[in-house]
PDB file of C-alpha atoms in Angstrom:
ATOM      1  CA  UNK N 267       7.273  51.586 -47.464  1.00 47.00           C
ATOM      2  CA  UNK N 268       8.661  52.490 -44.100  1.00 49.00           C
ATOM      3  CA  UNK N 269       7.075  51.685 -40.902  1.00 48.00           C
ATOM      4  CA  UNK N 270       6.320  53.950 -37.958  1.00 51.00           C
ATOM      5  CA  UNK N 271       9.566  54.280 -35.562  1.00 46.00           C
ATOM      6  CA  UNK N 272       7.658  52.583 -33.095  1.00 49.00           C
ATOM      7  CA  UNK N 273       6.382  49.838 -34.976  1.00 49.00           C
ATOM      8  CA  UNK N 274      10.176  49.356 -37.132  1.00 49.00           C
ATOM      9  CA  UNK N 275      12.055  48.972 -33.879  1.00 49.00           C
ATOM     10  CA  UNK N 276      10.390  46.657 -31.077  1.00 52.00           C
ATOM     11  CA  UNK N 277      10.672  47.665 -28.104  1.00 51.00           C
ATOM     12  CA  UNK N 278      13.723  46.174 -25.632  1.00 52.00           C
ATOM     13  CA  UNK N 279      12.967  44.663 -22.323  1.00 50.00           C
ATOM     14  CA  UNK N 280      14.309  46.984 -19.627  1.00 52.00           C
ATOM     15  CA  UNK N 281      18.212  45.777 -18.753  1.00 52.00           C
ATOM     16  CA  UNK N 282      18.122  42.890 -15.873  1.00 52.00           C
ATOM     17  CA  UNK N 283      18.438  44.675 -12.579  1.00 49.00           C
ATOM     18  CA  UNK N 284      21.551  43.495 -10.734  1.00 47.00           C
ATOM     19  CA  UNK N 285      21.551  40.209  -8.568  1.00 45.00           C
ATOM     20  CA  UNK N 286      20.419  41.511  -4.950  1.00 44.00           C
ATOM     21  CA  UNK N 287      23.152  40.860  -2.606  1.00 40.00           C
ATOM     22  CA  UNK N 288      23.038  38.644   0.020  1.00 38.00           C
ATOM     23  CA  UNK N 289      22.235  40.202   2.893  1.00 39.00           C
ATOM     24  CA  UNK N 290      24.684  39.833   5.292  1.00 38.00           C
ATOM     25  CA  UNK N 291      24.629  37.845   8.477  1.00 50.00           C
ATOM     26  CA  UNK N 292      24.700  41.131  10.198  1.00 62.00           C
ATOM     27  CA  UNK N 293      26.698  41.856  13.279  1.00 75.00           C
ATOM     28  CA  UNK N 294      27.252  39.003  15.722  1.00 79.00           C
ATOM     29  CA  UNK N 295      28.624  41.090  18.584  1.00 80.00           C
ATOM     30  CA  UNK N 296      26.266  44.044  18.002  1.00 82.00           C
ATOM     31  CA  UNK N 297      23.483  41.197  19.278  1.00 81.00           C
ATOM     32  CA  UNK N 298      25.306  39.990  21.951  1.00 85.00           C
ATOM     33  CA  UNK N 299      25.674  43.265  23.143  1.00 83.00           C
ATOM     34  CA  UNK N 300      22.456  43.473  23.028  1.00 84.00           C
ATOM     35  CA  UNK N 301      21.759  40.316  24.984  1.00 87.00           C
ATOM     36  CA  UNK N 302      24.385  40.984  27.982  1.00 84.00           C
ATOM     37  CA  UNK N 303      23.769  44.997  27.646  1.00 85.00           C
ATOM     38  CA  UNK N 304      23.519  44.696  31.667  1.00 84.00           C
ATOM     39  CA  UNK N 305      26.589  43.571  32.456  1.00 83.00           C
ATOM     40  CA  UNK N 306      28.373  45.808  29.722  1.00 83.00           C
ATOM     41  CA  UNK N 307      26.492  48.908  31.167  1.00 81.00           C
ATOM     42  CA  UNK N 308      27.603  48.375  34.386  1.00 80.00           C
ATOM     43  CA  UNK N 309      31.127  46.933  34.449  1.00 79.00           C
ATOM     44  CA  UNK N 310      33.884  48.455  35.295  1.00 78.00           C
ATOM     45  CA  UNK N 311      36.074  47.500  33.252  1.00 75.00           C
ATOM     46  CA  UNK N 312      36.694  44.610  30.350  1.00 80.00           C
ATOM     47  CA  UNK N 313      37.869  42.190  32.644  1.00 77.00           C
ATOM     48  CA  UNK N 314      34.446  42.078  34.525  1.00 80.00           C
ATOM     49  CA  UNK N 315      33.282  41.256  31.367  1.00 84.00           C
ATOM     50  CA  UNK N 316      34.994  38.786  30.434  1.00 82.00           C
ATOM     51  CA  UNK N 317      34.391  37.075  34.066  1.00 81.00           C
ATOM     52  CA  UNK N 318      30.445  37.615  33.133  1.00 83.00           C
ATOM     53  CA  UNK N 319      30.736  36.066  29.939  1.00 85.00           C
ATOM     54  CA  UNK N 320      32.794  32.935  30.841  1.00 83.00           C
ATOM     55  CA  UNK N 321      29.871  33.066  34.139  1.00 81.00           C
ATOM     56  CA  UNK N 322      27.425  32.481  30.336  1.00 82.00           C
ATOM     57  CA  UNK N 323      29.109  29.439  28.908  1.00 82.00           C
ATOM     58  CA  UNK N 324      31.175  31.817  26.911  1.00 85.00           C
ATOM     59  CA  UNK N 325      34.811  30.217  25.891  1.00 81.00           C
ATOM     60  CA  UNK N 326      37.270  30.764  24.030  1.00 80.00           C
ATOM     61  CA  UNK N 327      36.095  28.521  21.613  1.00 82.00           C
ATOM     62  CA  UNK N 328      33.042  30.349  21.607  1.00 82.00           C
ATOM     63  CA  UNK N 329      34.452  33.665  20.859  1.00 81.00           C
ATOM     64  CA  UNK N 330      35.928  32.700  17.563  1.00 80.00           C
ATOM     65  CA  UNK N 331      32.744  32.529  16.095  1.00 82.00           C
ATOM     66  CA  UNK N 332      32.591  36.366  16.738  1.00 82.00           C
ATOM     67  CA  UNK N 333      35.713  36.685  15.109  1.00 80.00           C
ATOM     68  CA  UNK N 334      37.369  37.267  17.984  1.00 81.00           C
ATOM     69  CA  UNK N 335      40.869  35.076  19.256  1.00 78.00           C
ATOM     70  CA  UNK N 336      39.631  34.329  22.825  1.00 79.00           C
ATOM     71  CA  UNK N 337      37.076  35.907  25.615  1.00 84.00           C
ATOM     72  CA  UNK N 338      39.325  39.141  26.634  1.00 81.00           C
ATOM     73  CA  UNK N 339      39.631  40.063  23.059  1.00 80.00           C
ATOM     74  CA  UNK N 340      35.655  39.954  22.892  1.00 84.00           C
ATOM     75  CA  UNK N 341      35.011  41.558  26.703  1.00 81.00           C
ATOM     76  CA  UNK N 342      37.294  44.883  25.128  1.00 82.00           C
ATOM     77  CA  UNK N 343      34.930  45.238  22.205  1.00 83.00           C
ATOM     78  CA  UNK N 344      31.710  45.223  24.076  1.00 82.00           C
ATOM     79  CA  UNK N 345      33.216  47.219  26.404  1.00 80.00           C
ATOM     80  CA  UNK N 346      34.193  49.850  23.612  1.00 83.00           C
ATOM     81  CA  UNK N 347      31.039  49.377  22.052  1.00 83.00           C
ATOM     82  CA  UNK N 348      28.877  49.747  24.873  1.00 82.00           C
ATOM     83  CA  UNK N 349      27.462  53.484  25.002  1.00 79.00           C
ATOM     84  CA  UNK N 350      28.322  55.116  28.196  1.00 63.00           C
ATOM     85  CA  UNK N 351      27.253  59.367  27.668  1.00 59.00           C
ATOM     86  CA  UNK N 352      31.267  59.899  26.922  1.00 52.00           C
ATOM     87  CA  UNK N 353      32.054  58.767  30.748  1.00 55.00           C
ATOM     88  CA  UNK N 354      33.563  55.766  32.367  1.00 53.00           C
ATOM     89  CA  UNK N 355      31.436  53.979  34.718  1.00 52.00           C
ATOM     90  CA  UNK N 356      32.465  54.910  38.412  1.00 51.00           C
ATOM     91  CA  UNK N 357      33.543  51.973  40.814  1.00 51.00           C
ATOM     92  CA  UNK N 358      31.328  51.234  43.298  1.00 49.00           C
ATOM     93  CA  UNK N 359      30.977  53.723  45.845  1.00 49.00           C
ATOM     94  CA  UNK N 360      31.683  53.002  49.386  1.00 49.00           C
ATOM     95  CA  UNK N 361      35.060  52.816  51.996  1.00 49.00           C
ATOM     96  CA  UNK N 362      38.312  52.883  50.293  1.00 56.00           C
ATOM     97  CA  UNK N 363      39.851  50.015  49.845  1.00 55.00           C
ATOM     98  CA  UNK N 364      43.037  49.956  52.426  1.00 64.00           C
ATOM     99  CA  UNK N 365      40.727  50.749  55.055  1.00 70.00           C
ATOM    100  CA  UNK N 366      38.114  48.008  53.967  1.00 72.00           C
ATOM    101  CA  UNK N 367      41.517  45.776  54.303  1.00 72.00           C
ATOM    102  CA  UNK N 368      42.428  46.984  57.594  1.00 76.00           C
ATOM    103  CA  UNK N 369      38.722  46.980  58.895  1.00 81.00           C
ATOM    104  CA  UNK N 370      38.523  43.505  57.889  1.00 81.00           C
ATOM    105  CA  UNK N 371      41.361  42.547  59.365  1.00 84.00           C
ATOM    106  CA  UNK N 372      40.660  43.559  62.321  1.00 85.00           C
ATOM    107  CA  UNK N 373      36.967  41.681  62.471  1.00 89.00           C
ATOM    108  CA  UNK N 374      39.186  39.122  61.653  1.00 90.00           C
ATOM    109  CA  UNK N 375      40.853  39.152  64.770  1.00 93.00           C
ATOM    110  CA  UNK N 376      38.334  39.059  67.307  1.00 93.00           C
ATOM    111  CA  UNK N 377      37.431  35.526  67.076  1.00 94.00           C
ATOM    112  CA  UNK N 378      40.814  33.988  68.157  1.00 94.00           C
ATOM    113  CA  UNK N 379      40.977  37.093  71.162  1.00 95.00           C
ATOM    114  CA  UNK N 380      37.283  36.160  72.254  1.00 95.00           C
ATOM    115  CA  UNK N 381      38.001  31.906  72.057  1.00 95.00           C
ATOM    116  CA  UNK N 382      40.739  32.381  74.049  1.00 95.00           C
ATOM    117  CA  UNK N 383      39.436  35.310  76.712  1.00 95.00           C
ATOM    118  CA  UNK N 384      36.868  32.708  77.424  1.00 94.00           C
ATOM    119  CA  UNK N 385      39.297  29.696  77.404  1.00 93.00           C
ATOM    120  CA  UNK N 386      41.425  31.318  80.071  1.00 92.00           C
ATOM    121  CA  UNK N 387      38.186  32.537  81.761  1.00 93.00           C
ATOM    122  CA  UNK N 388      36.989  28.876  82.252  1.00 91.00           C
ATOM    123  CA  UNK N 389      33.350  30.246  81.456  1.00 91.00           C
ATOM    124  CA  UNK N 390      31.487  26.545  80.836  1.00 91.00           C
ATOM    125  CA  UNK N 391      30.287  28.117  77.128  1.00 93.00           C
ATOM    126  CA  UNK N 392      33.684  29.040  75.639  1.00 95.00           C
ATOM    127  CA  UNK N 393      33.089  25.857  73.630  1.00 95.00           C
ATOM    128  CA  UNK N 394      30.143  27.161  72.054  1.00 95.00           C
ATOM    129  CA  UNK N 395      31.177  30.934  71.854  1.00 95.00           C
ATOM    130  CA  UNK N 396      34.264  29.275  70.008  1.00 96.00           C
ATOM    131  CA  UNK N 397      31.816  27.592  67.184  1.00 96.00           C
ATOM    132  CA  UNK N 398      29.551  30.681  67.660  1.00 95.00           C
ATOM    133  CA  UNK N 399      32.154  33.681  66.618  1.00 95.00           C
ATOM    134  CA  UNK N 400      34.032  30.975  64.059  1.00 95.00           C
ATOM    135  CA  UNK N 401      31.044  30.111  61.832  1.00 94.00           C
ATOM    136  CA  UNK N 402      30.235  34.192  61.903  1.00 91.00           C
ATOM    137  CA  UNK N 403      33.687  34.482  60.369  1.00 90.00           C
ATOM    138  CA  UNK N 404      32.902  32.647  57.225  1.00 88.00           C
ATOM    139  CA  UNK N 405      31.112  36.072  56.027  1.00 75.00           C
ATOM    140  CA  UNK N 406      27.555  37.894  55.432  1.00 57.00           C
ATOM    141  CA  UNK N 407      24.759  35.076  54.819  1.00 51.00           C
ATOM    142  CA  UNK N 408      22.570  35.264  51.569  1.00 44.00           C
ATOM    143  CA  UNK N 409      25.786  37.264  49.843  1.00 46.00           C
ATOM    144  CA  UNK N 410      26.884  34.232  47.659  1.00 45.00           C
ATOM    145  CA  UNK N 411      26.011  31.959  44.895  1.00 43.00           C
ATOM    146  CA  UNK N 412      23.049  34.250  44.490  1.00 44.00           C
ATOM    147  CA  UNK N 413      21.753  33.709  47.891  1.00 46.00           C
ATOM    148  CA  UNK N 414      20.905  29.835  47.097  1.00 51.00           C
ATOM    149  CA  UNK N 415      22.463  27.731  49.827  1.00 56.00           C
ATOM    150  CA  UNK N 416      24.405  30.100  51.579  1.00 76.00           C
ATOM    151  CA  UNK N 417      21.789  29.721  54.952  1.00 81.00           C
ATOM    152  CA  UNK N 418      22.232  26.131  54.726  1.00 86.00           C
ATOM    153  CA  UNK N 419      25.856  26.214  54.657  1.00 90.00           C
ATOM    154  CA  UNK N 420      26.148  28.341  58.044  1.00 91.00           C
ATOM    155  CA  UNK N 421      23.629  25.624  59.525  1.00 92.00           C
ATOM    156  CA  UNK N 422      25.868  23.179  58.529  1.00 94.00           C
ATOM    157  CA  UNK N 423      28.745  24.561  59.724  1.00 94.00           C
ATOM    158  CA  UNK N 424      28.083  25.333  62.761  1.00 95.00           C
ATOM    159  CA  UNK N 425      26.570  21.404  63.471  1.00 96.00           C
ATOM    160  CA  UNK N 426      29.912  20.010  62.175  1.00 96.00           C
ATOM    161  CA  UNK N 427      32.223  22.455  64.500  1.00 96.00           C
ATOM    162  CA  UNK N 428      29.693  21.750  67.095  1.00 96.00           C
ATOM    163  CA  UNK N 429      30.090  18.192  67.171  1.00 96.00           C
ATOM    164  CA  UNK N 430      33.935  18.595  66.814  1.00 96.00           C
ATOM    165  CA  UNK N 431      34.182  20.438  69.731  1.00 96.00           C
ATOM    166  CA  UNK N 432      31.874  18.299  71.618  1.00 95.00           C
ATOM    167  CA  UNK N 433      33.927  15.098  70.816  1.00 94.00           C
ATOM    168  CA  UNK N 434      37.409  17.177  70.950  1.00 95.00           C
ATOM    169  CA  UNK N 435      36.927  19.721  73.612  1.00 95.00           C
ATOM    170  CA  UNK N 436      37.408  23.349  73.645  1.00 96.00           C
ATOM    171  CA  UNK N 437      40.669  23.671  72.616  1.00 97.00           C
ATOM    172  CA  UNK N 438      39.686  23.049  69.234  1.00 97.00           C
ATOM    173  CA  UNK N 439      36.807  25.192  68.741  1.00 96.00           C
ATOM    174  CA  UNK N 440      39.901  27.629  69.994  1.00 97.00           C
ATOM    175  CA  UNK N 441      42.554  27.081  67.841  1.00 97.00           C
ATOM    176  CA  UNK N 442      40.046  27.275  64.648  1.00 97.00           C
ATOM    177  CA  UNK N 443      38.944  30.935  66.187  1.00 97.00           C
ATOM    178  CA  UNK N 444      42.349  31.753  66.011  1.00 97.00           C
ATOM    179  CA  UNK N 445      42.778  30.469  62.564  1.00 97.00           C
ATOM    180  CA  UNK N 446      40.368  33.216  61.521  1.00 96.00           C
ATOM    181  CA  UNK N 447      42.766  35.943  60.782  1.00 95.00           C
ATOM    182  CA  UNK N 448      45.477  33.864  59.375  1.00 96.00           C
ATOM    183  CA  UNK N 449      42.933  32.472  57.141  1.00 95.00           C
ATOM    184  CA  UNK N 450      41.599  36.189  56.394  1.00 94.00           C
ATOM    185  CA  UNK N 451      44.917  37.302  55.553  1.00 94.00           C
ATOM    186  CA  UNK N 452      44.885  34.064  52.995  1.00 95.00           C
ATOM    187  CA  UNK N 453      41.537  34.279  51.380  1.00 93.00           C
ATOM    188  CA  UNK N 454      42.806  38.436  50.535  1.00 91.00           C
ATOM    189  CA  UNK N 455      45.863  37.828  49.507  1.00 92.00           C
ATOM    190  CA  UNK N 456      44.403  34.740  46.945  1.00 94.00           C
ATOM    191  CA  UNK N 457      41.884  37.209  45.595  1.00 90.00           C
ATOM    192  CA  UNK N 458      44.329  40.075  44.621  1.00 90.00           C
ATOM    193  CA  UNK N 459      47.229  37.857  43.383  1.00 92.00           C
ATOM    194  CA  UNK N 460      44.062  36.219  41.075  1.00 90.00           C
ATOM    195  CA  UNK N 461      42.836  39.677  40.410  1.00 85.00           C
ATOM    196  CA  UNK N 462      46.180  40.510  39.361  1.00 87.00           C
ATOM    197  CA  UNK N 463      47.051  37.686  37.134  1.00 85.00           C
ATOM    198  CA  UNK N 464      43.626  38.054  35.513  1.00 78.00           C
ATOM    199  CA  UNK N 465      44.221  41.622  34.186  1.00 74.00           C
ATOM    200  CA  UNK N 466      47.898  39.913  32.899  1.00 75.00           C
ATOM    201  CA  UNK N 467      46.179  36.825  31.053  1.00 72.00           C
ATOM    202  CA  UNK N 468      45.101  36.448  27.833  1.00 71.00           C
ATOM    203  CA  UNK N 469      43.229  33.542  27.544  1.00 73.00           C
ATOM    204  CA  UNK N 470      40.856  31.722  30.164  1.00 76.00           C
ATOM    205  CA  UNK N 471      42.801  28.657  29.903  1.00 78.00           C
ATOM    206  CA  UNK N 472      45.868  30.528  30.507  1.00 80.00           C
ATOM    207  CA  UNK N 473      43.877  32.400  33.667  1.00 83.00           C
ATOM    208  CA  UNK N 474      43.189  28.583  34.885  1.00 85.00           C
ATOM    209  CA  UNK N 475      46.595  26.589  34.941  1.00 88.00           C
ATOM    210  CA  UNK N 476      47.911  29.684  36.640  1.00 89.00           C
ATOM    211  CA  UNK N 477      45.248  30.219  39.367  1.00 92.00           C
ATOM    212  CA  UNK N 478      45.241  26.867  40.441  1.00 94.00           C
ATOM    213  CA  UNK N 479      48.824  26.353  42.073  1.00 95.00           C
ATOM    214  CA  UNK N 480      48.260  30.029  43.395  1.00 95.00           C
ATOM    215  CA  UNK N 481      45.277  28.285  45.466  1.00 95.00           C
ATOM    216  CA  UNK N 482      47.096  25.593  46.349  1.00 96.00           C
ATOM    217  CA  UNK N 483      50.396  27.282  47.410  1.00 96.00           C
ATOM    218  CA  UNK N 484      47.515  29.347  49.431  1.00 96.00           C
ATOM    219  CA  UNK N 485      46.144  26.748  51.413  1.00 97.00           C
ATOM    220  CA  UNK N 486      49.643  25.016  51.843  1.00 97.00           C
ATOM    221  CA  UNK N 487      50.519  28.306  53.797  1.00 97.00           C
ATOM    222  CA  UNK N 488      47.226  28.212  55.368  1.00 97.00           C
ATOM    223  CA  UNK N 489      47.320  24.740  56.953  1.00 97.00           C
ATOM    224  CA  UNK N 490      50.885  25.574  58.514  1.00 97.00           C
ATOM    225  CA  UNK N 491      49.289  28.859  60.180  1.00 97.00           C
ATOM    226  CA  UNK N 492      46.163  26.486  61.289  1.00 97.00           C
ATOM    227  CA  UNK N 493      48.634  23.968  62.776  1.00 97.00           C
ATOM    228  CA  UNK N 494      50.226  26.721  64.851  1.00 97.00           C
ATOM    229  CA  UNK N 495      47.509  27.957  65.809  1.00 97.00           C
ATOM    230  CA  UNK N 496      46.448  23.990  66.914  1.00 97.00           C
ATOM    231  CA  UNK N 497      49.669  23.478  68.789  1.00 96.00           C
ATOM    232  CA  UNK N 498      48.804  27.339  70.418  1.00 95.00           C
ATOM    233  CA  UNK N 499      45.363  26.128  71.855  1.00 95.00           C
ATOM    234  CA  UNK N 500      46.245  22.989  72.612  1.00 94.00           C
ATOM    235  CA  UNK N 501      44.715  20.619  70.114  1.00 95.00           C
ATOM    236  CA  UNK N 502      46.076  18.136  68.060  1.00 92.00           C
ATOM    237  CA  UNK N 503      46.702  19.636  64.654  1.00 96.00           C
ATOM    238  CA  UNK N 504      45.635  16.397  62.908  1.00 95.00           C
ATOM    239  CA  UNK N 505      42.168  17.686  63.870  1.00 94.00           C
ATOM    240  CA  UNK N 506      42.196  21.344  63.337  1.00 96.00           C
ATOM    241  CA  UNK N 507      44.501  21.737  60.009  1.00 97.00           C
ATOM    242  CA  UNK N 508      41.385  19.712  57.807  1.00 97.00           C
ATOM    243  CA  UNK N 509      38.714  21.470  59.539  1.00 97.00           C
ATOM    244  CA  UNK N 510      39.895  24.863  59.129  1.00 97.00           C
ATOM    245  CA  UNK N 511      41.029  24.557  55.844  1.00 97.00           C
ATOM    246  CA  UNK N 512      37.177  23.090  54.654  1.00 96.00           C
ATOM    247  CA  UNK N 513      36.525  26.204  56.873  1.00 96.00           C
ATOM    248  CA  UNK N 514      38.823  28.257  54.629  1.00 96.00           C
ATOM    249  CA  UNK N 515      37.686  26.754  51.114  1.00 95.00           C
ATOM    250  CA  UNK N 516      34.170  26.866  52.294  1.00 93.00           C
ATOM    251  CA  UNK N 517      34.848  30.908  53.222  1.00 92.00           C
ATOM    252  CA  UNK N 518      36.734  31.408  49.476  1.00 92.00           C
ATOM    253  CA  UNK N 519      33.198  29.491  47.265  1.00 90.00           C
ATOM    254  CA  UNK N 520      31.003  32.019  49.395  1.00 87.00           C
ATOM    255  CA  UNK N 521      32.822  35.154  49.346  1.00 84.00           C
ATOM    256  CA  UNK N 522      33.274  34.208  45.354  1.00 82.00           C
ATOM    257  CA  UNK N 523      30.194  33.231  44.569  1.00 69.00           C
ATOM    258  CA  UNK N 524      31.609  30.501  42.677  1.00 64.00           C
ATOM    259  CA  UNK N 525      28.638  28.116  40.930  1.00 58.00           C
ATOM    260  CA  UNK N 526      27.745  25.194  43.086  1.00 75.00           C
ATOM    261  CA  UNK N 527      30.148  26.248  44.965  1.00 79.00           C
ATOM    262  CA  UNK N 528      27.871  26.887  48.324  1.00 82.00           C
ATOM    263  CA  UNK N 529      26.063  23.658  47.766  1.00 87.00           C
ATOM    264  CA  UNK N 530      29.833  21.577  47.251  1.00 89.00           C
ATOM    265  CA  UNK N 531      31.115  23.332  50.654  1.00 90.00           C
ATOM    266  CA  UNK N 532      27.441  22.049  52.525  1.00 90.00           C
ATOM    267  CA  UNK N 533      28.070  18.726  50.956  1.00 92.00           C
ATOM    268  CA  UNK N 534      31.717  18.178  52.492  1.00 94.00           C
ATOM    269  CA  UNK N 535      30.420  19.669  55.669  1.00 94.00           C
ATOM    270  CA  UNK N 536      27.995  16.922  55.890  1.00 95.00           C
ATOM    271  CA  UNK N 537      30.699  14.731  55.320  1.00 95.00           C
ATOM    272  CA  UNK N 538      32.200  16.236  58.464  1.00 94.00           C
ATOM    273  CA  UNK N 539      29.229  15.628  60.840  1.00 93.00           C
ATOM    274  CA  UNK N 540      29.912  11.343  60.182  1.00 93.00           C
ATOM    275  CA  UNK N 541      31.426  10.271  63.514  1.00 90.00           C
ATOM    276  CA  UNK N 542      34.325   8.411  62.226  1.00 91.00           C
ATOM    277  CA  UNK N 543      38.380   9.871  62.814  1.00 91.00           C
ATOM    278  CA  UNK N 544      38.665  10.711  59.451  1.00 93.00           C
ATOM    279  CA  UNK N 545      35.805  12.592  58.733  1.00 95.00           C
ATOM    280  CA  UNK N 546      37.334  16.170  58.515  1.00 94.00           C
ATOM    281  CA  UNK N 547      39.798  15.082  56.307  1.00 95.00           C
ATOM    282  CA  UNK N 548      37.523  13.354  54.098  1.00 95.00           C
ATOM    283  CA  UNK N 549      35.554  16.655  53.613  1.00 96.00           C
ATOM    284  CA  UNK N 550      38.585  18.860  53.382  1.00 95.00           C
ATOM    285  CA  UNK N 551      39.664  16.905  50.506  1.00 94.00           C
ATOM    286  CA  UNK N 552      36.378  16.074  49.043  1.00 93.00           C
ATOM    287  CA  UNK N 553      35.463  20.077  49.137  1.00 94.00           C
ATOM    288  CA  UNK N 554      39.178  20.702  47.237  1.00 95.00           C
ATOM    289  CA  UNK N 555      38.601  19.402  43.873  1.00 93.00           C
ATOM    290  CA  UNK N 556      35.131  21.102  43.209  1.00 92.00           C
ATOM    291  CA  UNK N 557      36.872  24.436  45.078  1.00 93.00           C
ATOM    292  CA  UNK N 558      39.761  24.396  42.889  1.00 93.00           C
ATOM    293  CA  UNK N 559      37.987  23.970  39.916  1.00 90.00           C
ATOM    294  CA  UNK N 560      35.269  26.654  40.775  1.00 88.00           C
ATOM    295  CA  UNK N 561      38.309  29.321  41.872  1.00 91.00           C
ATOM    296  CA  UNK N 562      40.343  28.998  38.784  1.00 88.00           C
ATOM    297  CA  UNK N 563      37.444  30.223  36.746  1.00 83.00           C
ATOM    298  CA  UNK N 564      37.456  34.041  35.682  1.00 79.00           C
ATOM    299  CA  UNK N 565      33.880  34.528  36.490  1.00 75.00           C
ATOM    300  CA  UNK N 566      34.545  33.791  40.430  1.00 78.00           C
ATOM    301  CA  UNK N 567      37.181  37.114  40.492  1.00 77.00           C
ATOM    302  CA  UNK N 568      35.096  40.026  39.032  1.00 65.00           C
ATOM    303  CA  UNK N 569      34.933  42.810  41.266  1.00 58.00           C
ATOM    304  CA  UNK N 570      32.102  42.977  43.788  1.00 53.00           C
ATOM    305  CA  UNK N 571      30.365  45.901  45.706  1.00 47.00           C
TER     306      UNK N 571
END
């Protein structure tokens, strides 16, 4: 006796579906794309993204875990990555750069010709007009360190060249005028040698050990230009040389925006207003470690507007 087909063979379980895969961990640099899409939108190149990132906490140790060797590597995918209508985004707009450099330049020198107009004058305030056009020198309040302490810092700086010249005379608040455009000419030609070696480097490490003798080699210059201008007003240059270079390193933090760097350069001007001999010195060199360190970082030499 035979059994119905469907009752002689039972019937099989359907076949085990395939093990779902693991999804995978998806893709890291898709989300931070996603989470820096600003400054990828609007940079100008990769290098200003790399600067932004390192600005983030963003290392080279920290790129590795997007599979990437170190922050440039990272900065020229996002870059690639980040839409942009089949069009390169436009630098800013504005005065070309050579006459920006010659305009500044310029500005730069009419501190040292009004300081000493008004020294050879003999007007009573050339003291004060000294301090006055000096501290105006350091740059455009409210532009650095995201307009934190950058008021304070001009307050500062003109009470600690104030007192100077009050316990020095006029000849100093002259000779630092005059330092102006030497230390124009210094704070320039640091940012495009740093701009320069950035595009070159491939590693922020690398960017680092070879900004800081470039600083230092900078202010070296600096301080001879500062003492001739001393020995030019009138001064003693044991005076002048530490006061305009804090003037100088307190210029570079603002113009950089470096972090903390505006409250570091109001701290060593404080420093300056103690009335003991060694008090400029004491804040030149207690503003150079914190300046070094802040102006060997990538993230203090991406291009500005």
């Amino acid at each position: 006796m035979t059994l119905p087909l469907d009752e002689a063979v039972p019937p099989m379980d359907p076949p085990p579906s395939p093990p779902r895969r693991a999804r995978s961990a998806g893709d890291p640099v898709k989300a931070l794309l996603h989470r820096h899409r600003e400054l990828c939108e609007h940079a100008v190149d990769p290098l200003e993204i790399a600067a932004g990132l390192e600005a983030h906490g963003i290392t080279d140790r920290t790129a590795a875990r997007f599979r990437h060797r170190d922050v440039f590597s990272l900065a020229e995918e996002l870059y690639a990555r980040t839409p942009r209508d089949g069009t390169p985004p436009a630098p800013p707009a504005g005065i070309p750069v050579h006459a920006k450099a010659v305009r500044g330049f310029g500005y730069a020198l009419l501190p040292g010709a009004l300081a000493l107009g008004a020294a050879a004058a003999g007007v009573p305030w050339a003291g004060a007009l000294a301090v006055l056009v000096t501290v105006a020198a350091l740059g455009r309040p409210g532009r650095a360190a995201g307009g934190r302490f950058p008021a304070a810092v001009y307050l500062l700086a003109a009470a600690a060249l104030g007192w100077a010249v009050h316990r020095h005379g006029t000849p100093l608040g002259t000779a630092l005028a005059v330092a102006v455009a030497p230390g124009h000419l210094a704070g320039a030609v640091f940012a495009a040698r740093a701009r320069r070696r950035l595009a070159g480097s491939r590693a922020l490490e690398d960017f680092a050990d070879g900004v800081r003798p470039l600083l230092l080699g900078t202010l070296a210059l600096y301080a001879a230009a500062a003492a001739g201008a001393a020995v030019l007003a009138g001064t003693t240059p044991a005076v002048a040389v530490p006061l305009a270079v804090l003037l100088l390193l307190t210029r570079l933090l603002l113009g950089h925006g470096a972090p903390r760097g505006a409250l570091a350069a109001a701290l060593a001007l404080v420093l300056a207003l103690l009335p003991v001999p060694a008090a400029p010195f004491a804040a030149a060199a207690g503003v150079l470690v914190p300046a070094v360190l802040a102006l060997s970082r990538a993230s203090a030499h991406a291009q500005r507007p």
